[in-house]
PDB file of C-alpha atoms in Angstrom:
ATOM      1  CA  MET A  28       0.000   0.000   0.000  1.00 58.00           C
ATOM      2  CA  ALA A  29       2.756   2.472   0.870  1.00 70.00           C
ATOM      3  CA  LEU A  30       4.623   4.191  -1.922  1.00 73.00           C
ATOM      4  CA  ALA A  31       8.048   2.912  -2.822  1.00 83.00           C
ATOM      5  CA  LYS A  32      10.878   5.358  -2.269  1.00 87.00           C
ATOM      6  CA  GLU A  33      11.646   5.577  -5.990  1.00 90.00           C
ATOM      7  CA  GLU A  34       7.995   6.144  -6.859  1.00 91.00           C
ATOM      8  CA  LYS A  35       7.739   8.915  -4.270  1.00 90.00           C
ATOM      9  CA  GLN A  36      10.916  10.589  -5.580  1.00 91.00           C
ATOM     10  CA  GLU A  37       9.554  10.418  -9.121  1.00 92.00           C
ATOM     11  CA  ILE A  38       6.319  12.155  -8.092  1.00 91.00           C
ATOM     12  CA  MET A  39       8.263  14.823  -6.179  1.00 90.00           C
ATOM     13  CA  GLU A  40      10.490  15.485  -9.185  1.00 91.00           C
ATOM     14  CA  LYS A  41       7.495  15.882 -11.465  1.00 92.00           C
ATOM     15  CA  PHE A  42       5.512  18.290  -9.280  1.00 91.00           C
ATOM     16  CA  LYS A  43       8.192  20.249  -7.408  1.00 90.00           C
ATOM     17  CA  VAL A  44       8.147  24.048  -7.508  1.00 89.00           C
ATOM     18  CA  HIS A  45      11.857  24.567  -6.745  1.00 88.00           C
ATOM     19  CA  ASP A  46      14.955  22.378  -6.380  1.00 88.00           C
ATOM     20  CA  ASN A  47      14.619  21.313  -2.723  1.00 88.00           C
ATOM     21  CA  ASP A  48      10.832  21.103  -2.773  1.00 84.00           C
ATOM     22  CA  THR A  49       9.234  18.278  -0.816  1.00 81.00           C
ATOM     23  CA  GLY A  50       6.331  19.962   0.935  1.00 89.00           C
ATOM     24  CA  SER A  51       4.633  22.361  -1.452  1.00 93.00           C
ATOM     25  CA  PRO A  52       0.881  21.860  -1.908  1.00 94.00           C
ATOM     26  CA  GLU A  53       1.459  20.525  -5.423  1.00 94.00           C
ATOM     27  CA  VAL A  54       3.739  17.739  -4.192  1.00 94.00           C
ATOM     28  CA  GLN A  55       1.472  16.875  -1.275  1.00 95.00           C
ATOM     29  CA  VAL A  56      -1.632  16.703  -3.474  1.00 96.00           C
ATOM     30  CA  ALA A  57       0.182  14.545  -6.037  1.00 95.00           C
ATOM     31  CA  LEU A  58       1.309  12.088  -3.345  1.00 94.00           C
ATOM     32  CA  LEU A  59      -2.170  11.942  -1.829  1.00 95.00           C
ATOM     33  CA  THR A  60      -3.724  11.410  -5.256  1.00 96.00           C
ATOM     34  CA  ASN A  61      -1.415   8.470  -5.884  1.00 94.00           C
ATOM     35  CA  ARG A  62      -2.353   6.898  -2.531  1.00 94.00           C
ATOM     36  CA  ILE A  63      -6.058   7.501  -3.214  1.00 95.00           C
ATOM     37  CA  LYS A  64      -5.797   5.764  -6.592  1.00 94.00           C
ATOM     38  CA  ASP A  65      -4.054   2.783  -4.976  1.00 93.00           C
ATOM     39  CA  LEU A  66      -6.752   2.514  -2.314  1.00 94.00           C
ATOM     40  CA  THR A  67      -9.578   2.669  -4.845  1.00 94.00           C
ATOM     41  CA  GLU A  68      -7.962  -0.245  -6.685  1.00 94.00           C
ATOM     42  CA  HIS A  69      -7.714  -2.091  -3.355  1.00 94.00           C
ATOM     43  CA  PHE A  70     -11.464  -1.686  -2.811  1.00 94.00           C
ATOM     44  CA  LYS A  71     -12.255  -3.373  -6.112  1.00 95.00           C
ATOM     45  CA  ASN A  72     -10.867  -6.604  -4.654  1.00 95.00           C
ATOM     46  CA  HIS A  73     -11.854  -5.993  -1.015  1.00 95.00           C
ATOM     47  CA  PRO A  74     -15.240  -4.232  -0.976  1.00 93.00           C
ATOM     48  CA  GLN A  75     -15.887  -4.852   2.732  1.00 94.00           C
ATOM     49  CA  ASP A  76     -12.652  -3.332   4.057  1.00 93.00           C
ATOM     50  CA  TYR A  77     -14.360  -0.581   6.018  1.00 94.00           C
ATOM     51  CA  HIS A  78     -11.345   0.395   8.116  1.00 95.00           C
ATOM     52  CA  SER A  79      -9.301   1.242   5.045  1.00 93.00           C
ATOM     53  CA  ARG A  80     -12.304   3.053   3.595  1.00 95.00           C
ATOM     54  CA  LYS A  81     -12.252   5.424   6.572  1.00 96.00           C
ATOM     55  CA  GLY A  82      -8.574   6.079   5.886  1.00 95.00           C
ATOM     56  CA  LEU A  83      -9.441   6.803   2.272  1.00 96.00           C
ATOM     57  CA  LEU A  84     -12.024   9.375   3.321  1.00 97.00           C
ATOM     58  CA  ILE A  85      -9.447  11.055   5.561  1.00 97.00           C
ATOM     59  CA  LEU A  86      -6.984  11.240   2.647  1.00 97.00           C
ATOM     60  CA  VAL A  87      -9.649  12.704   0.359  1.00 96.00           C
ATOM     61  CA  GLY A  88     -10.419  15.346   3.000  1.00 97.00           C
ATOM     62  CA  LYS A  89      -6.738  16.283   3.324  1.00 97.00           C
ATOM     63  CA  ARG A  90      -6.428  16.585  -0.436  1.00 96.00           C
ATOM     64  CA  ARG A  91      -9.575  18.721  -0.587  1.00 96.00           C
ATOM     65  CA  LYS A  92      -8.195  21.109   2.059  1.00 97.00           C
ATOM     66  CA  LEU A  93      -4.861  21.430   0.263  1.00 96.00           C
ATOM     67  CA  LEU A  94      -6.602  22.094  -3.047  1.00 96.00           C
ATOM     68  CA  ASP A  95      -8.830  24.739  -1.439  1.00 96.00           C
ATOM     69  CA  TYR A  96      -5.740  26.411   0.037  1.00 96.00           C
ATOM     70  CA  LEU A  97      -3.931  26.409  -3.301  1.00 96.00           C
ATOM     71  CA  LYS A  98      -7.011  27.695  -5.118  1.00 96.00           C
ATOM     72  CA  LYS A  99      -7.269  30.587  -2.657  1.00 97.00           C
ATOM     73  CA  LYS A 100      -3.545  31.473  -2.761  1.00 96.00           C
ATOM     74  CA  ASN A 101      -2.696  30.970  -6.431  1.00 95.00           C
ATOM     75  CA  TYR A 102      -5.463  30.024  -8.852  1.00 96.00           C
ATOM     76  CA  ASN A 103      -3.124  29.491 -11.831  1.00 96.00           C
ATOM     77  CA  ARG A 104      -1.049  26.887  -9.942  1.00 94.00           C
ATOM     78  CA  TYR A 105      -4.311  25.205  -8.875  1.00 95.00           C
ATOM     79  CA  LYS A 106      -5.594  24.960 -12.457  1.00 95.00           C
ATOM     80  CA  LYS A 107      -2.255  23.625 -13.684  1.00 94.00           C
ATOM     81  CA  LEU A 108      -2.144  21.000 -10.932  1.00 94.00           C
ATOM     82  CA  ILE A 109      -5.652  19.642 -11.448  1.00 95.00           C
ATOM     83  CA  SER A 110      -5.118  19.461 -15.192  1.00 94.00           C
ATOM     84  CA  ASN A 111      -1.835  17.538 -14.709  1.00 93.00           C
ATOM     85  CA  LEU A 112      -3.413  15.117 -12.255  1.00 94.00           C
ATOM     86  CA  GLY A 113      -6.701  14.853 -14.132  1.00 92.00           C
ATOM     87  CA  ILE A 114      -8.805  15.003 -10.973  1.00 90.00           C
ATOM     88  CA  ARG A 115     -11.448  17.540 -12.033  1.00 78.00           C
ATOM     89  CA  LYS A 116     -13.128  19.034 -15.074  1.00 52.00           C
TER      90      LYS A 116
END
């Protein structure tokens, strides 16, 4: 379930804002989106895993808050991020 170190580094490289970036909203949202996609695949095989489903809802809430923050602070970065991730219209 957890991301491999190489996979995490690859996501950080793709979405970083500056050279030493590991915690910008873009990187955090990209990492959360990857975990959310993995969990949704998990639920296709394990539909009654309610404990993991609660964790999924927590992750979706975190991502929503980060996206709201980014939308409020810099709308252009928000639009670019959601188009790269393909998570909205």
